[in-house]
Amino acid sequence: MPDTEKNAIIVGAVAGALIGAGLAVLVAAQEGASLRDKFMNTVNLLKDQGQMIKERSGELQEKSQEIKGLLAESMDVVKEFKEEATSAASDIKSEVQGFRS
């Protein structure tokens, strides 16, 4: 093979490699920009969702405190009812024993 053909093949290979590398950089840059845009969109979405979750958790915490208060009040009412029922049962028992005697 003559030297001119070898030189042509080498020049062609080097030129092809440079063109391929240039195209790869251009394509990679576009894909990288697209990937960055997608990533930033996801980050912004997560920020928004995180803020919404934070607000909702605050609301749920307030509601749980309200429910806790209502349960405490209900327990007080139940204890009071139990005491009154026990007292009434005791009074009835005393009256029944009074009738028997």
Coordinates of N, CA, C and O in Angstrom, one line a residue:
M1 N 0.9 -1.2 0.0 CA 0.0 0.0 0.0 C 0.9 1.2 0.0 O 1.8 1.4 0.8
P2 N 0.7 2.1 -0.9 CA 1.5 3.3 -1.0 C 1.3 4.2 0.2 O 0.3 4.2 0.9
D3 N 2.3 5.1 0.5 CA 2.2 6.0 1.6 C 1.0 7.0 1.5 O 0.5 7.4 2.5
T4 N 0.7 7.4 0.3 CA -0.4 8.3 0.1 C -1.7 7.7 0.5 O -2.6 8.4 1.1
E5 N -1.9 6.5 0.2 CA -3.1 5.8 0.6 C -3.2 5.7 2.2 O -4.2 5.9 2.8
K6 N -2.1 5.3 2.8 CA -2.0 5.2 4.2 C -2.3 6.6 4.9 O -3.0 6.6 5.8
N7 N -1.7 7.6 4.3 CA -1.9 8.9 4.8 C -3.4 9.3 4.7 O -4.0 9.9 5.6
A8 N -4.0 9.0 3.6 CA -5.4 9.3 3.4 C -6.3 8.5 4.4 O -7.3 9.1 4.9
I9 N -6.0 7.3 4.6 CA -6.7 6.5 5.6 C -6.6 7.1 7.0 O -7.6 7.3 7.7
I10 N -5.4 7.5 7.3 CA -5.1 8.1 8.7 C -5.8 9.4 8.8 O -6.5 9.7 9.8
V11 N -5.7 10.2 7.8 CA -6.4 11.5 7.8 C -7.9 11.3 7.9 O -8.6 12.0 8.6
G12 N -8.4 10.4 7.1 CA -9.9 10.1 7.2 C -10.3 9.6 8.5 O -11.4 10.0 9.0
A13 N -9.5 8.7 9.1 CA -9.8 8.2 10.5 C -9.8 9.3 11.5 O -10.7 9.4 12.4
V14 N -8.8 10.1 11.5 CA -8.7 11.2 12.4 C -9.8 12.2 12.2 O -10.4 12.7 13.2
A15 N -10.1 12.5 11.0 CA -11.2 13.5 10.7 C -12.5 12.9 11.2 O -13.4 13.6 11.8
G16 N -12.7 11.6 10.9 CA -14.0 10.9 11.4 C -14.1 10.9 12.9 O -15.1 11.2 13.5
A17 N -12.9 10.7 13.6 CA -12.9 10.7 15.0 C -13.3 12.1 15.6 O -14.0 12.2 16.5
L18 N -12.7 13.1 14.9 CA -12.9 14.5 15.4 C -14.4 14.9 15.1 O -15.0 15.5 16.0
I19 N -14.9 14.5 14.0 CA -16.3 14.8 13.7 C -17.2 14.1 14.7 O -18.2 14.6 15.2
G20 N -16.9 12.8 14.9 CA -17.7 12.0 15.9 C -17.6 12.6 17.3 O -18.7 12.7 18.0
A21 N -16.4 13.0 17.7 CA -16.3 13.6 19.0 C -17.0 14.9 19.1 O -17.7 15.2 20.1
G22 N -17.0 15.7 18.1 CA -17.7 17.0 18.1 C -19.2 16.8 18.1 O -19.9 17.4 18.9
L23 N -19.7 15.8 17.4 CA -21.1 15.5 17.4 C -21.5 15.0 18.8 O -22.6 15.3 19.3
A24 N -20.7 14.1 19.4 CA -21.0 13.6 20.7 C -21.1 14.7 21.7 O -21.9 14.7 22.6
V25 N -20.1 15.7 21.6 CA -20.2 16.8 22.6 C -21.4 17.6 22.4 O -22.1 18.0 23.4
L26 N -21.8 17.9 21.2 CA -23.0 18.6 20.9 C -24.3 17.9 21.4 O -25.1 18.5 22.0
V27 N -24.4 16.6 21.1 CA -25.5 15.8 21.5 C -25.6 15.7 23.0 O -26.6 15.9 23.7
A28 N -24.4 15.5 23.6 CA -24.3 15.3 25.1 C -24.7 16.6 25.8 O -25.4 16.6 26.8
A29 N -24.3 17.8 25.2 CA -24.6 19.0 25.8 C -26.2 19.3 25.8 O -26.7 19.7 26.7
Q30 N -26.8 18.9 24.6 CA -28.2 19.0 24.6 C -28.9 18.1 25.5 O -29.9 18.5 26.2
E31 N -28.5 16.9 25.6 CA -29.1 15.9 26.5 C -28.8 16.3 27.9 O -29.7 16.2 28.8
G32 N -27.6 16.9 28.2 CA -27.3 17.4 29.5 C -28.2 18.5 29.9 O -28.7 18.6 31.1
A33 N -28.5 19.4 29.0 CA -29.3 20.6 29.3 C -30.8 20.1 29.5 O -31.4 20.5 30.5
S34 N -31.2 19.1 28.7 CA -32.5 18.6 28.9 C -32.6 17.8 30.2 O -33.6 18.0 30.9
L35 N -31.6 17.1 30.6 CA -31.6 16.4 31.8 C -31.6 17.4 33.0 O -32.3 17.2 34.0
R36 N -30.8 18.5 32.9 CA -30.8 19.5 33.9 C -32.2 20.1 34.1 O -32.7 20.3 35.2
D37 N -32.9 20.4 33.0 CA -34.2 21.0 33.0 C -35.2 20.0 33.7 O -35.9 20.4 34.6
K38 N -35.1 18.8 33.3 CA -36.0 17.8 34.0 C -35.7 17.7 35.4 O -36.6 17.6 36.3
F39 N -34.4 17.7 35.8 CA -34.0 17.6 37.2 C -34.5 18.8 38.0 O -35.1 18.6 39.1
M40 N -34.4 20.0 37.4 CA -34.8 21.2 38.1 C -36.3 21.2 38.2 O -36.9 21.6 39.3
N41 N -37.0 20.7 37.2 CA -38.5 20.6 37.3 C -38.9 19.7 38.4 O -39.8 20.0 39.2
T42 N -38.2 18.6 38.5 CA -38.5 17.6 39.6 C -38.2 18.2 41.0 O -38.9 18.1 41.9
V43 N -37.0 18.9 41.1 CA -36.7 19.6 42.3 C -37.7 20.6 42.7 O -38.2 20.6 43.9
N44 N -38.2 21.4 41.8 CA -39.2 22.4 42.1 C -40.5 21.7 42.5 O -41.2 22.2 43.4
L45 N -40.9 20.7 41.8 CA -42.1 19.9 42.1 C -42.0 19.4 43.6 O -42.9 19.5 44.3
L46 N -40.8 18.8 43.9 CA -40.6 18.3 45.2 C -40.7 19.4 46.3 O -41.2 19.2 47.4
K47 N -40.2 20.6 46.0 CA -40.2 21.7 46.9 C -41.7 22.1 47.1 O -42.1 22.3 48.3
D48 N -42.4 22.2 46.0 CA -43.9 22.5 46.2 C -44.6 21.5 47.0 O -45.4 21.8 47.9
Q49 N -44.4 20.2 46.7 CA -45.0 19.1 47.4 C -44.6 19.1 48.8 O -45.4 18.9 49.7
G50 N -43.3 19.4 49.1 CA -42.8 19.4 50.5 C -43.5 20.5 51.3 O -43.9 20.3 52.4
Q51 N -43.7 21.7 50.7 CA -44.3 22.8 51.4 C -45.8 22.4 51.6 O -46.3 22.7 52.7
M52 N -46.4 21.8 50.7 CA -47.8 21.4 50.9 C -47.9 20.4 52.0 O -48.8 20.5 52.8
I53 N -47.0 19.4 52.0 CA -47.0 18.4 53.0 C -46.8 19.0 54.4 O -47.4 18.6 55.4
K54 N -45.9 20.0 54.4 CA -45.6 20.7 55.7 C -46.9 21.4 56.2 O -47.2 21.3 57.4
E55 N -47.6 22.1 55.3 CA -48.8 22.8 55.7 C -49.8 21.8 56.2 O -50.5 22.0 57.2
R56 N -50.0 20.7 55.4 CA -51.0 19.7 55.8 C -50.7 19.1 57.1 O -51.6 18.8 57.9
S57 N -49.4 18.8 57.4 CA -49.0 18.2 58.7 C -49.3 19.2 59.8 O -49.7 18.7 60.9
G58 N -49.2 20.5 59.6 CA -49.5 21.4 60.6 C -51.0 21.4 60.9 O -51.5 21.4 62.0
E59 N -51.8 21.3 59.8 CA -53.3 21.2 59.9 C -53.7 20.0 60.7 O -54.5 20.0 61.6
L60 N -53.0 18.9 60.3 CA -53.3 17.6 61.0 C -52.9 17.6 62.5 O -53.6 17.1 63.3
Q61 N -51.9 18.3 62.8 CA -51.4 18.4 64.2 C -52.5 19.2 65.0 O -52.8 18.9 66.1
E62 N -53.0 20.3 64.4 CA -54.0 21.1 65.0 C -55.3 20.3 65.2 O -55.9 20.3 66.3
K63 N -55.7 19.5 64.2 CA -56.9 18.7 64.3 C -56.7 17.6 65.4 O -57.6 17.3 66.2
S64 N -55.5 17.0 65.5 CA -55.2 16.0 66.5 C -55.3 16.6 67.9 O -55.8 15.9 68.8
Q65 N -54.9 17.8 68.1 CA -55.0 18.5 69.4 C -56.5 18.7 69.7 O -56.9 18.6 70.9
E66 N -57.3 19.1 68.7 CA -58.7 19.3 68.9 C -59.4 18.0 69.3 O -60.2 17.9 70.3
I67 N -59.0 16.9 68.6 CA -59.6 15.6 68.9 C -59.1 15.2 70.3 O -60.0 14.6 71.1
K68 N -57.9 15.4 70.7 CA -57.4 15.1 72.0 C -58.2 15.8 73.1 O -58.6 15.2 74.1
G69 N -58.5 17.1 72.8 CA -59.3 17.8 73.8 C -60.7 17.3 73.9 O -61.3 17.1 75.0
L70 N -61.3 16.9 72.7 CA -62.7 16.4 72.7 C -62.7 15.0 73.5 O -63.7 14.7 74.2
L71 N -61.7 14.2 73.2 CA -61.6 12.9 73.9 C -61.5 13.1 75.4 O -62.1 12.4 76.2
A72 N -60.7 14.1 75.8 CA -60.5 14.3 77.3 C -61.9 14.8 77.9 O -62.2 14.3 79.0
E73 N -62.6 15.6 77.2 CA -63.9 16.1 77.6 C -64.9 14.9 77.7 O -65.6 14.7 78.7
S74 N -64.8 14.0 76.7 CA -65.7 12.9 76.7 C -65.4 11.9 77.8 O -66.3 11.4 78.5
M75 N -64.1 11.8 78.1 CA -63.7 10.9 79.2 C -64.2 11.5 80.6 O -64.7 10.7 81.4
D76 N -64.2 12.8 80.7 CA -64.7 13.4 81.9 C -66.2 13.2 82.0 O -66.7 12.9 83.1
V77 N -66.9 13.3 80.9 CA -68.4 13.1 80.9 C -68.7 11.6 81.3 O -69.6 11.4 82.1
V78 N -67.9 10.7 80.7 CA -68.1 9.3 81.0 C -67.8 9.0 82.5 O -68.6 8.3 83.2
K79 N -66.8 9.6 83.1 CA -66.5 9.4 84.5 C -67.6 9.9 85.4 O -68.0 9.3 86.3
E80 N -68.1 11.1 85.0 CA -69.1 11.8 85.8 C -70.4 10.9 85.7 O -71.1 10.7 86.7
F81 N -70.7 10.4 84.5 CA -71.9 9.5 84.3 C -71.7 8.3 85.2 O -72.7 7.8 85.8
K82 N -70.5 7.7 85.2 CA -70.3 6.5 85.9 C -70.5 6.7 87.4 O -71.1 5.9 88.1
E83 N -69.9 7.9 87.9 CA -70.1 8.2 89.3 C -71.6 8.4 89.7 O -72.0 7.9 90.7
E84 N -72.3 9.1 88.8 CA -73.7 9.3 89.1 C -74.5 7.9 89.0 O -75.4 7.7 89.9
A85 N -74.1 7.1 88.1 CA -74.8 5.8 87.9 C -74.5 4.9 89.2 O -75.4 4.2 89.7
T86 N -73.2 5.0 89.6 CA -72.8 4.2 90.8 C -73.6 4.7 92.0 O -74.1 3.9 92.8
S87 N -73.7 6.0 92.1 CA -74.4 6.6 93.3 C -75.9 6.3 93.2 O -76.4 5.9 94.3
A88 N -76.5 6.3 92.0 CA -77.9 6.0 91.9 C -78.1 4.5 92.2 O -79.1 4.2 92.9
A89 N -77.2 3.7 91.8 CA -77.3 2.2 92.0 C -77.2 2.0 93.5 O -78.0 1.1 94.1
S90 N -76.3 2.7 94.2 CA -76.2 2.5 95.6 C -77.4 3.0 96.4 O -77.9 2.3 97.3
D91 N -78.0 4.1 95.9 CA -79.2 4.6 96.5 C -80.3 3.6 96.4 O -81.1 3.4 97.3
I92 N -80.5 3.1 95.2 CA -81.5 2.1 94.9 C -81.4 0.9 95.7 O -82.3 0.3 96.3
K93 N -80.1 0.4 95.9 CA -79.8 -0.8 96.7 C -80.2 -0.5 98.1 O -80.8 -1.4 98.8
S94 N -79.9 0.7 98.6 CA -80.2 1.0 100.0 C -81.7 1.0 100.2 O -82.3 0.6 101.2
E95 N -82.5 1.6 99.2 CA -83.9 1.7 99.3 C -84.5 0.3 99.3 O -85.5 0.0 100.0
V96 N -84.0 -0.6 98.4 CA -84.5 -2.0 98.3 C -84.3 -2.7 99.6 O -85.1 -3.4 100.1
Q97 N -83.1 -2.5 100.2 CA -82.8 -3.2 101.5 C -83.7 -2.6 102.6 O -84.1 -3.3 103.5
G98 N -84.0 -1.3 102.5 CA -85.0 -0.7 103.4 C -86.3 -1.3 103.3 O -87.0 -1.4 104.4
F99 N -86.8 -1.6 102.1 CA -88.1 -2.2 102.0 C -88.1 -3.6 102.5 O -89.1 -4.1 103.0
R100 N -87.0 -4.3 102.4 CA -87.0 -5.7 102.9 C -87.0 -5.8 104.4 O -87.5 -6.8 105.0
S101 N -86.5 -4.8 105.0 CA -86.4 -4.9 106.5 C -87.7 -4.5 107.2 O -88.7 -4.1 106.8

